Each structure stands twice: as C-alpha cells, then as structure tokens.
Coordinates of C-alpha atoms in Angstrom, one line a residue:
M294 CA 0.2 -0.6 -0.1
L295 CA 0.8 3.9 -0.5
P296 CA -0.9 6.8 1.3
V297 CA -0.5 9.2 -1.3
K298 CA -1.5 13.0 0.2
F299 CA -2.3 15.9 -1.7
D300 CA -2.5 20.0 -2.8
R301 CA -5.8 19.6 -4.5
M302 CA -7.5 16.4 -3.7
P303 CA -8.2 15.4 -7.4
P304 CA -12.2 13.9 -8.6
N305 CA -13.5 10.5 -8.5
S306 CA -12.8 10.2 -11.9
A307 CA -9.1 10.7 -12.1
L308 CA -8.6 7.7 -8.9
A309 CA -10.6 5.4 -11.0
K310 CA -8.9 3.0 -12.4
Y311 CA -5.9 2.6 -9.8
D312 CA -6.6 0.3 -6.3
T313 CA -7.4 2.8 -3.4
T314 CA -8.1 2.3 -0.7
D315 CA -8.7 4.3 3.1
I316 CA -9.7 7.7 1.2
R317 CA -9.5 11.1 3.2
E318 CA -9.5 14.7 2.5
N319 CA -6.1 15.2 1.1
E320 CA -5.1 11.3 1.2
V321 CA -5.4 9.0 -1.1
T322 CA -4.0 4.9 -0.5
F323 CA -3.1 3.2 -3.6
V324 CA -3.1 -0.6 -3.2
F325 CA -0.3 -2.1 -5.6
R326 CA -0.6 -6.7 -5.7
R327 CA 0.9 -9.4 -6.3
G328 CA 1.1 -11.0 -9.7
E329 CA -1.6 -8.3 -11.7
D330 CA -0.7 -5.0 -14.2
Q331 CA -1.6 -2.3 -13.0
S332 CA 0.6 0.8 -12.5
S333 CA 3.8 1.8 -10.8
P334 CA 4.1 4.4 -8.1
R335 CA 6.3 6.3 -10.0
E336 CA 3.2 6.2 -13.1
I337 CA 0.8 7.6 -10.7
F338 CA 2.7 9.9 -9.4
A339 CA 3.5 11.4 -13.3
S340 CA -0.4 10.6 -13.8
L341 CA -1.5 13.0 -11.1
A342 CA 1.5 15.8 -11.2
E343 CA -1.7 18.5 -11.5
F344 CA -2.7 17.4 -8.1
G345 CA 0.2 17.7 -5.8
P346 CA 1.0 14.2 -5.2
H347 CA 3.8 13.2 -2.0
L348 CA 4.2 11.0 -0.2
A349 CA 2.5 11.0 3.3
P350 CA 4.9 11.6 5.9
P351 CA 5.7 8.1 8.1
G352 CA 2.8 8.1 11.3
R353 CA 1.7 5.0 12.8
S354 CA 0.6 2.1 11.6
R355 CA -3.1 1.7 12.2
E356 CA -2.0 -1.9 13.2
E357 CA -0.1 -0.9 15.7
S358 CA -3.2 1.7 16.8
R359 CA -4.9 -1.8 17.1
I360 CA -2.1 -3.8 18.8
N361 CA -2.3 -0.9 21.9
A362 CA -5.8 -0.7 21.7
D363 CA -6.1 -4.4 21.7
V364 CA -2.9 -4.2 25.3
R365 CA -5.4 -1.9 26.6
A366 CA -8.2 -3.8 27.0
L367 CA -7.1 -6.9 28.1
A368 CA -4.8 -4.9 31.0
L369 CA -8.0 -3.4 31.6
R370 CA -10.3 -7.3 32.3
T371 CA -7.6 -8.4 34.0
L372 CA -6.8 -6.3 36.5
A373 CA -10.2 -6.2 37.4
C374 CA -10.4 -10.0 37.7
A375 CA -7.6 -10.1 39.6
L376 CA -9.3 -7.7 41.6
L377 CA -13.0 -9.2 42.4
T378 CA -11.2 -12.6 42.7
I379 CA -9.0 -11.4 45.9
P380 CA -11.6 -10.8 47.6
I381 CA -12.9 -14.5 46.9
L382 CA -10.0 -15.9 47.1
V383 CA -9.9 -14.3 51.5
L384 CA -13.8 -15.8 51.6
V385 CA -12.5 -18.3 50.6
W386 CA -9.1 -19.5 52.1
S387 CA -8.4 -17.7 54.9
P388 CA -9.6 -18.0 58.0
V389 CA -12.4 -14.8 58.5
P390 CA -15.7 -15.7 60.4
N391 CA -18.8 -17.9 59.4
K392 CA -16.0 -19.3 56.8
G393 CA -18.5 -20.7 54.8
S394 CA -21.6 -19.2 55.3
I395 CA -24.7 -18.3 53.1
G396 CA -24.3 -14.2 53.8
H397 CA -19.8 -15.5 52.4
R398 CA -21.5 -17.2 49.6
A399 CA -23.9 -14.6 48.3
V400 CA -20.5 -12.2 48.2
E401 CA -19.1 -15.2 46.3
F402 CA -21.5 -15.9 43.8
V403 CA -22.8 -11.6 43.2
L404 CA -18.7 -11.6 42.6
A405 CA -17.8 -14.5 40.6
T406 CA -20.6 -13.1 38.2
G407 CA -19.3 -9.5 37.9
V408 CA -15.5 -12.3 36.6
F409 CA -18.7 -14.2 33.9
I410 CA -19.2 -11.1 32.1
L411 CA -16.1 -9.0 31.5
A412 CA -15.6 -13.2 30.4
F413 CA -18.1 -11.8 27.4
P414 CA -15.1 -12.4 24.9
I415 CA -14.4 -15.2 25.5
Y416 CA -17.2 -17.3 25.6
S417 CA -18.2 -14.8 22.2
G418 CA -14.9 -15.2 20.0
S419 CA -15.4 -19.4 21.0
F420 CA -19.4 -19.4 20.4
R421 CA -18.2 -17.7 16.7
T422 CA -15.6 -20.4 16.0
I423 CA -17.6 -23.4 16.2
W424 CA -20.5 -21.4 14.4
Y425 CA -18.8 -20.2 11.8
L426 CA -15.1 -22.6 11.8
H427 CA -16.5 -24.9 12.7
Q428 CA -14.4 -26.4 14.7
A429 CA -12.8 -26.1 18.0
D430 CA -10.0 -24.5 19.6
L431 CA -8.5 -23.7 23.1
G432 CA -10.6 -21.4 23.8
V433 CA -13.9 -23.8 23.1
L434 CA -12.1 -25.8 26.4
T435 CA -11.8 -22.9 28.0
A436 CA -15.0 -21.6 28.1
V437 CA -16.5 -24.3 28.3
S438 CA -14.7 -25.1 31.4
T439 CA -15.5 -21.4 33.0
L440 CA -19.3 -22.0 32.3
T441 CA -19.3 -25.5 33.6
T442 CA -17.3 -24.1 36.9
Y443 CA -19.2 -21.5 37.1
F444 CA -23.5 -22.7 37.0
F445 CA -21.7 -25.6 39.0
S446 CA -21.0 -22.8 41.7
I447 CA -24.9 -21.9 41.1
V448 CA -26.4 -25.4 41.7
A449 CA -24.4 -26.5 45.4
F450 CA -25.5 -22.6 45.8
A451 CA -28.2 -22.4 45.7
F452 CA -28.7 -25.9 46.7
Q453 CA -26.5 -24.9 51.2
A454 CA -29.6 -21.8 51.0
A455 CA -32.1 -24.0 50.7
H456 CA -29.8 -26.2 53.3
H457 CA -29.2 -29.4 50.6
E458 CA -26.0 -28.9 50.4
I459 CA -24.8 -31.4 48.0
A460 CA -20.9 -29.6 47.2
E461 CA -18.6 -26.7 47.9
P462 CA -18.8 -24.0 45.1
F463 CA -15.9 -23.0 42.7
F464 CA -16.1 -19.6 42.8
E465 CA -12.3 -18.9 43.5
T466 CA -12.0 -21.8 41.4
L467 CA -13.6 -19.0 38.7
G468 CA -12.4 -16.2 39.1
L469 CA -8.5 -17.7 39.0
L470 CA -8.9 -19.5 35.7
I471 CA -10.4 -16.1 33.5
T472 CA -8.1 -14.0 35.1
L473 CA -4.6 -16.2 34.0
I474 CA -6.7 -16.7 30.8
Y475 CA -6.5 -12.9 31.0
L476 CA -3.6 -12.6 32.1
G477 CA -2.0 -14.9 29.7
R478 CA -3.4 -12.8 26.1
T479 CA -2.5 -9.7 27.9
I480 CA 1.1 -11.2 27.6
Q481 CA 0.1 -12.2 24.1
A482 CA -0.7 -9.6 22.6
S483 CA 2.3 -7.7 24.9
T484 CA 4.7 -9.6 22.4
R485 CA 2.6 -8.8 19.4
K486 CA 3.8 -5.5 20.6
A487 CA 7.3 -5.8 20.7
A488 CA 7.1 -7.6 17.3
L489 CA 5.5 -5.2 15.7
S490 CA 7.6 -2.2 18.0
A491 CA 11.0 -3.8 15.7
I492 CA 10.1 -4.3 12.5
S493 CA 9.0 -0.9 12.3
S494 CA 12.4 0.1 14.3
L495 CA 14.3 -1.8 11.1
A496 CA 11.5 0.2 9.0
K497 CA 12.7 3.8 10.0
L498 CA 16.1 2.6 9.6
Q499 CA 15.5 3.1 5.3
P500 CA 16.6 6.9 4.2
E501 CA 13.7 9.1 3.6
R502 CA 15.8 10.3 0.5
A503 CA 17.3 9.7 -2.7
V504 CA 18.6 10.6 -5.5
L505 CA 18.2 9.2 -8.8
V506 CA 20.4 9.9 -11.9
T507 CA 18.9 9.8 -15.2
N508 CA 20.6 10.4 -18.3
G509 CA 22.9 12.3 -16.6
K510 CA 20.4 14.6 -14.8
E511 CA 20.6 13.8 -10.7
E512 CA 17.0 14.0 -9.0
D513 CA 15.9 14.3 -5.0
I514 CA 13.3 12.0 -4.8
D515 CA 11.4 10.7 -1.8
A516 CA 13.2 6.8 -1.0
R517 CA 9.9 5.4 0.7

C-alpha cells in the first residue's frame, strides 16, 4: 500500500482506474497486488502530478494502533478480574469468621458473576469459532470449563441456601481461571506489540531521500 497526500484532492474520475482504499481528506492509499498488471508508483505520481502528490509522512500504522488498543483492553480486563477475584480468595482461603456461610457464599457469587461478565469476549469468540468454522480450539475448551465451573457453583450455592448442601461451590476457581486466561492473552498481545515495534524500528533505518540519476541528470526523490 502507498499512502499519498495531495495538495488538491483529485476527482473520483481520476482515481477510478486505480485500486484505492482509505480515502480521506487530501489523502489516498493506493493498493498494489502481487501478480497483477497495474501502474507503478512513479506512473501514478506522473499521472496525478497536477494535483500535487507527495508521500504521506511516516506515522503510526493502523495495525500498531489496533494492537495497542488490544493490549490496553486486555490489561484492564485482567486488572478488573484480579480485583474481583482477590476478595473471593480471601473469603475462601483465609480463616475469616463464619467461613463458608450463606452470606459469604452470596458475596462470592456476586463477585464471580462480575468476573463471568468480564469474560464475555471469551465466550462470544468461542461461539463464533464453533458456529462459523465448525471446529473447537483452546478458546472453546476454556469457555466450556469456566461455564461448567460457574453453573455448577450456582447449583451448589442454591442447594446450600436451601439447607441441602451437596458440594462446595468453586467461585474462586472461576475467578482464577479467567484472570489467568486474560493475563496470558495480555502477555501474548504485548509480545505482538514488541515484535511490531522491532519491525517498525528496522523500517525506519531506510533513508527517506535518494538521488535518482537519469541520463546524467540528478533528481532528489522520496526513497520510501
């Protein structure tokens, strides 16, 4: 892709013969596809010279912006899940008064439900994988295990509230599972971000200007 800024925006009729995308105010991105017969960047510049074309200044790519947004969103979800899970762990694992009482279980249920709601992207992504791709991946396994834990804990809590205890709820297990899953996804997204930053740093090593010699005449051009 070639982002080009214009001093004066070309009409649609002048751009119609090119493969373009992301047309904004005075900026057009030209798309070049491998193996297709199409105009070269120099030919495009020559054809649209009357509109003052020049390469857009290098800036943050949309991919980098998207990854940064993913890292922030995942980090916030991880933090929120951790803040909801820690009180559950305190109620379950610490020697608090009336440990395991219905009141404590009710607090655990409310906190675990908050974690469950934060995990909605996991469940929606797993559903789309099954519905559209007709296959199960690690996300589907994660969704099934956490859903099973959550609903089993609700049933166990309901029987305890009815004074017919059948098993201990596992609200803390749900919180730990989802928090660790989001932590892993945050680390994965951070790794992608670091790799993209390294690639961008290498791209910046390319000189922006070059001297083109044609028939003994020198012309300073943009080398990007």
